[in-house]
Short mmCIF file of C-alpha atoms in Angstrom, two decimals:
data_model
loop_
_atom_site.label_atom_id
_atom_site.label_comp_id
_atom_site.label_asym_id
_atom_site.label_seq_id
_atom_site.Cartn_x
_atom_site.Cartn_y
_atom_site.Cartn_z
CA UNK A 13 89.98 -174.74 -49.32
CA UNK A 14 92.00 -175.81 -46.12
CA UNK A 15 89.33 -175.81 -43.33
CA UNK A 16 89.15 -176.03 -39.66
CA UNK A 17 86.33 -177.15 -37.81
CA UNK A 18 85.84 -175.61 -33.97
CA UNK A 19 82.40 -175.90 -32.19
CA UNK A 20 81.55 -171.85 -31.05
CA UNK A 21 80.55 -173.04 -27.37
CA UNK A 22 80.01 -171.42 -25.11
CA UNK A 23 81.46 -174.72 -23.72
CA UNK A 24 80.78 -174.49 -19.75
CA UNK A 25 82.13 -176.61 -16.98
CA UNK A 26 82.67 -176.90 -13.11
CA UNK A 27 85.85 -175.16 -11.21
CA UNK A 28 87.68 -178.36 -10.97
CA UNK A 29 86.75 -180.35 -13.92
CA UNK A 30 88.00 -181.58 -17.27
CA UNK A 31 87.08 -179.27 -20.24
CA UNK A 32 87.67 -181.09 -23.65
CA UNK A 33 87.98 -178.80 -26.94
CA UNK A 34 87.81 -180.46 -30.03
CA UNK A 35 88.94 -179.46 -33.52
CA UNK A 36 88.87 -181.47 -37.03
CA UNK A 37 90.83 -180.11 -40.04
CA UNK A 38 90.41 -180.92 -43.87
CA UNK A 39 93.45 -181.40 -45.10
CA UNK A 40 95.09 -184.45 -44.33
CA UNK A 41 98.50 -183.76 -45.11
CA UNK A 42 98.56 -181.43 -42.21
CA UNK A 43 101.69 -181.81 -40.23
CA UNK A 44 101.45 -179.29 -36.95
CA UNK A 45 98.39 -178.58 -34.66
CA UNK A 46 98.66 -175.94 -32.12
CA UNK A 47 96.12 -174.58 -29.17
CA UNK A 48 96.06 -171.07 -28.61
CA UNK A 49 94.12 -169.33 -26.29
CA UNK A 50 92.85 -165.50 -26.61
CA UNK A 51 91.10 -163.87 -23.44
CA UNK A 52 88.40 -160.87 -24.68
CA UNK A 53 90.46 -157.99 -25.62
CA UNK A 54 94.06 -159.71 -26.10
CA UNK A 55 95.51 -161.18 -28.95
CA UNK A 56 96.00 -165.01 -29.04
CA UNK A 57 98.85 -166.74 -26.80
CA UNK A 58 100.34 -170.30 -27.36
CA UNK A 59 99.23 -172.88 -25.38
CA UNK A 60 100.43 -176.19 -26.71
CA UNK A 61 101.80 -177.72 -30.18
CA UNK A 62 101.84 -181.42 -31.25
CA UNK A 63 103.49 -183.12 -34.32
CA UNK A 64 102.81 -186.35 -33.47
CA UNK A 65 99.71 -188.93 -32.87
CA UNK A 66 98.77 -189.46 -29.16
CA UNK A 67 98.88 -187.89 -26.55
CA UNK A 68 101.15 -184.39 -25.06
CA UNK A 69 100.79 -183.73 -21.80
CA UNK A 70 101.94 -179.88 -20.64
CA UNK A 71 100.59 -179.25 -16.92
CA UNK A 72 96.96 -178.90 -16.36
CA UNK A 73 96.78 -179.06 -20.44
CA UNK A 74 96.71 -182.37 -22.60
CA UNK A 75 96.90 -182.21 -26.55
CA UNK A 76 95.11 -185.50 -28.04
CA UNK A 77 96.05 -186.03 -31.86
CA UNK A 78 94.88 -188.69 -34.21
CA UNK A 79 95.48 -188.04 -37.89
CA UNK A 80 93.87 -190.71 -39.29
CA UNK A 81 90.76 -188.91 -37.97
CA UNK A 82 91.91 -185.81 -38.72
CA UNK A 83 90.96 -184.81 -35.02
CA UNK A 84 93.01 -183.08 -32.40
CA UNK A 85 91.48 -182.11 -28.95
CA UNK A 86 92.84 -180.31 -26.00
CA UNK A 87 92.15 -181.39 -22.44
CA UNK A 88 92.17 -178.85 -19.38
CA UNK A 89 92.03 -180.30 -16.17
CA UNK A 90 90.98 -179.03 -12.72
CA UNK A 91 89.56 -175.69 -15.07
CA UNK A 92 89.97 -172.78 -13.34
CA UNK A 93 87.85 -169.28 -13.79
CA UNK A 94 90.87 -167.99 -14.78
CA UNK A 95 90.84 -170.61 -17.80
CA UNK A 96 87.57 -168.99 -19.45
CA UNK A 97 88.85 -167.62 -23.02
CA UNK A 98 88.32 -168.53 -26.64
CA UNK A 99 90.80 -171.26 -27.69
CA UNK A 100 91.92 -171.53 -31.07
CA UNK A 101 93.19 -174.79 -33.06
CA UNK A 102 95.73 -173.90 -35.82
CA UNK A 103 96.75 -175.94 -38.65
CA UNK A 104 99.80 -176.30 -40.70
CA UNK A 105 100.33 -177.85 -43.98
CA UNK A 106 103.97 -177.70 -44.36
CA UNK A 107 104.48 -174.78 -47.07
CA UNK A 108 101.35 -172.68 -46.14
CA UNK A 109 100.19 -170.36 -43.65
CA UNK A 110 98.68 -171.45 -40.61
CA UNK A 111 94.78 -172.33 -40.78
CA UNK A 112 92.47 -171.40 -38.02
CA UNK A 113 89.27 -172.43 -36.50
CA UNK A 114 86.85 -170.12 -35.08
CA UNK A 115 87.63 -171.03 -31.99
CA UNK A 116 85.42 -172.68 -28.82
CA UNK A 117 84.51 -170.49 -26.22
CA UNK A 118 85.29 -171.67 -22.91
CA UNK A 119 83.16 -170.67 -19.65
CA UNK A 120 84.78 -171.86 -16.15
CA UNK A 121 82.02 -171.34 -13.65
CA UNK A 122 83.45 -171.20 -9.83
CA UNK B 23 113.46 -160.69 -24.34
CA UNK B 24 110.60 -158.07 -25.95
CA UNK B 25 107.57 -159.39 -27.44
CA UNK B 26 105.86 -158.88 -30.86
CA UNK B 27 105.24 -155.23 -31.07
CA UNK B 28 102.25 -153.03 -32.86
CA UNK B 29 101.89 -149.35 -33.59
CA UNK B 30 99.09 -147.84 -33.20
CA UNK B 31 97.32 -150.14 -30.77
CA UNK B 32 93.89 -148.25 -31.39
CA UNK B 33 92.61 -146.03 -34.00
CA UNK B 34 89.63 -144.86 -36.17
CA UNK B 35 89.36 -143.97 -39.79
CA UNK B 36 86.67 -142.66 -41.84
CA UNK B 37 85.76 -144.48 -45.30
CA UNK B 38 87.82 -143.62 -48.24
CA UNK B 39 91.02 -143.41 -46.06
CA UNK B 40 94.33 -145.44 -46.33
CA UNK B 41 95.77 -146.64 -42.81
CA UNK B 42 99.18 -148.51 -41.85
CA UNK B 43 100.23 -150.32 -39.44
CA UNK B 44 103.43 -151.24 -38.20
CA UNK B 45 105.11 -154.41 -36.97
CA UNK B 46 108.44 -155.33 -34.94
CA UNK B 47 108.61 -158.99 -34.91
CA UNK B 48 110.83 -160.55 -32.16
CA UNK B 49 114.41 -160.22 -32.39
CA UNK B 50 115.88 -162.25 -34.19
CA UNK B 51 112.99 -163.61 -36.09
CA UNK B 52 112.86 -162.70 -39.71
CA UNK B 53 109.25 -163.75 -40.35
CA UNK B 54 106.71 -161.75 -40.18
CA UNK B 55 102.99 -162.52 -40.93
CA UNK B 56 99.56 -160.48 -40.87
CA UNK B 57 95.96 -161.80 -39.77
CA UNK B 58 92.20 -160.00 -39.84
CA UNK B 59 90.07 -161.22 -37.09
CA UNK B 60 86.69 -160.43 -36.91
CA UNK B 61 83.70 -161.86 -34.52
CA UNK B 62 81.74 -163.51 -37.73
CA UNK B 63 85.24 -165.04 -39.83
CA UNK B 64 87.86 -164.97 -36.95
CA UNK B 65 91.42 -165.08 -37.72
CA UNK B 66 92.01 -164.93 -41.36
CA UNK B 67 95.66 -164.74 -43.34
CA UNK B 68 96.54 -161.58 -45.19
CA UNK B 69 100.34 -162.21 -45.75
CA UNK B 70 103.51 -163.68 -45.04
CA UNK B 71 107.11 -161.91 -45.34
CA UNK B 72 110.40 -163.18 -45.07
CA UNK B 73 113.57 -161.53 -45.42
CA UNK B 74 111.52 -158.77 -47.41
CA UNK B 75 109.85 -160.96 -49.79
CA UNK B 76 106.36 -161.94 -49.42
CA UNK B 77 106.07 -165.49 -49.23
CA UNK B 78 102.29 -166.30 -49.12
CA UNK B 79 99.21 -164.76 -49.73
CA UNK B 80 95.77 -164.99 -48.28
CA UNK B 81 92.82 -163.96 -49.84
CA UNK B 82 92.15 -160.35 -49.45
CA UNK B 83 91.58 -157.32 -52.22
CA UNK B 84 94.53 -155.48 -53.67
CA UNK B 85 93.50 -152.96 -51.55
CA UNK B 86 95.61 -154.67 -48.88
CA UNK B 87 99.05 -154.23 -48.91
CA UNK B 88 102.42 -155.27 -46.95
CA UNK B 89 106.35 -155.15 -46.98
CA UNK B 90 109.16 -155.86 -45.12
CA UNK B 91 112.18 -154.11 -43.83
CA UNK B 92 116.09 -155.54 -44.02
CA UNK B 93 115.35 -155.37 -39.93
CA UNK B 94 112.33 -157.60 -39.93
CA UNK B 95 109.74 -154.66 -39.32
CA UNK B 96 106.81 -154.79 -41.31
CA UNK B 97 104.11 -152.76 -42.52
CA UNK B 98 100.66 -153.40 -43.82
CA UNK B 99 99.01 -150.73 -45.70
CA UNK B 100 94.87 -150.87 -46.35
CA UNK B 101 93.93 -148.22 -49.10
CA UNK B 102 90.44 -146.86 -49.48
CA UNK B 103 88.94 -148.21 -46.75
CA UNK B 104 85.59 -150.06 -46.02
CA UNK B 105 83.09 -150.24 -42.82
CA UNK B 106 84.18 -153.82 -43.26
CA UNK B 107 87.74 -153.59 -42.74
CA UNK B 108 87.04 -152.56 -39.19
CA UNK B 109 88.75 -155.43 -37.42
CA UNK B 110 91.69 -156.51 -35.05
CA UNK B 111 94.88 -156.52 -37.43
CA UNK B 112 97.31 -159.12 -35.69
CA UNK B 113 101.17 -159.65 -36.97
CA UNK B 114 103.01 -162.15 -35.75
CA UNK B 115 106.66 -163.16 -35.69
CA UNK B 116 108.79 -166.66 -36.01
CA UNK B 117 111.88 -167.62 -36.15
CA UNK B 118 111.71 -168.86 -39.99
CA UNK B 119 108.33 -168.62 -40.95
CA UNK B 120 104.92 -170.34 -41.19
CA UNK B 121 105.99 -172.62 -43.93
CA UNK B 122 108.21 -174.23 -42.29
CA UNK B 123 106.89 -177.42 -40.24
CA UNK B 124 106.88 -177.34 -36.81
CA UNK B 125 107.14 -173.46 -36.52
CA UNK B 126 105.57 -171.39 -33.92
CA UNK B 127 104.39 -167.95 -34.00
CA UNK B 128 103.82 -165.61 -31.72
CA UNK B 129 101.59 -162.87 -31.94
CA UNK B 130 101.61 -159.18 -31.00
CA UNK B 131 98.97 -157.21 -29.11
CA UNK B 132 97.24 -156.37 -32.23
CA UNK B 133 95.98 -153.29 -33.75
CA UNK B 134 92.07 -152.41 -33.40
CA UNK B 135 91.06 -150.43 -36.66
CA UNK B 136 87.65 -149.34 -36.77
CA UNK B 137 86.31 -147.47 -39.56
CA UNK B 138 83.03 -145.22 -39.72
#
């Protein structure tokens, strides 16, 4: 069974600092990570995707990958208010569907 | 360029009933997949179509049901329904599936079933 691993927060931080999300996954032939975010009410929106281990950098928003840990993260900098959501980490294995966590819950306080 | 769209974005059934829900994935994507979330399991895989066939599976009764149309549109059917099925029902498009590596999906507004 193909697992991934959020912590449920809430996760709360300053207007203005870093918020780091972390995600592990099972299955270590796992080729594609992606970050979504999904505000109360609305149905999940793509944030960022990685492939690769290191470091992808998109705006306020840095994706942090290390397979041999089976780890990914996503960094938010300056967090805004408008920032507080549930983000999800997504998994793919090559020739299956895409895995979920339960996502973090993410509270920006201004 | 129009999004993912769902019909109907709200509705409420009463146990026993059959409900389905319908899915226009982006154009031009032929993939179309189906997801449960609830608050307690969050987003969980129902099924996977592409160019009409279903391609994966998730683990979910018979009960639950899906096709595709030759123009990408999809359906999921849920017969006999259960207090538990009350959930948000996302579908999401891509250009050539979830299988494929480096894919992205993007998700419609979702359908909120709720069944009493």
């Amino acid at each position: 069974q193909k697992e991934v691993e959020q912590n449920s927060g809430p996760l709360s931080v300053p207007e203005g600092a870093i918020a780091s999300l972390n995600c592990t996954y099972s299955d270590r032939v796992s080729q594609s990570f992606f970050w979504y975010r999904q505000y109360s009410g609305k149905s999940p929106e793509l944030i960022m995707s990685i492939y690769s281990n290191g470091d992808k950098e998109d705006g306020r928003f840095t994706a942090q990958l290390n397979k041999a840990s089976q780890y990914v993260s996503l960094l938010i900098r300056d967090s805004q208010p408008s920032d507080s959501a549930t983000y999800l980490c997504a998994v793919n294995s090559g020739n299956t569907p895409l895995v979920f966590g339960k996502g973090t819950r993410l509270s920006v306080i201004a | 360029k129009a999004g993912v769209t769902q019909t109907p974005r709200y509705l409420i059934k009463t146990r026993g009933q059959q409900v389905t829900l319908s899915c226009s994935p982006i154009s031009g994507h032929r993939s179309v997949s189906w997801y449960q979330q609830t608050p307690g399991q969050g987003l969980q895989f129902l099924f996977e179509y592409f160019s009409e066939t279903q391609r994966n599976k998730g683990n979910f009764p018979g009960r639950f049901s899906g096709r595709q149309f030759s123009n990408s549109r999809s359906e999921m059917n849920v017969s006999t329904l259960e207090l538990g099925d009350s959930a948000l029902y996302l579908c999401a498009s891509s250009l050539t599936g979830t299988s494929a590596s480096g894919n992205t999906i993007y998700f419609g507004e979702g359908s909120w079933l709720t069944v009493v």
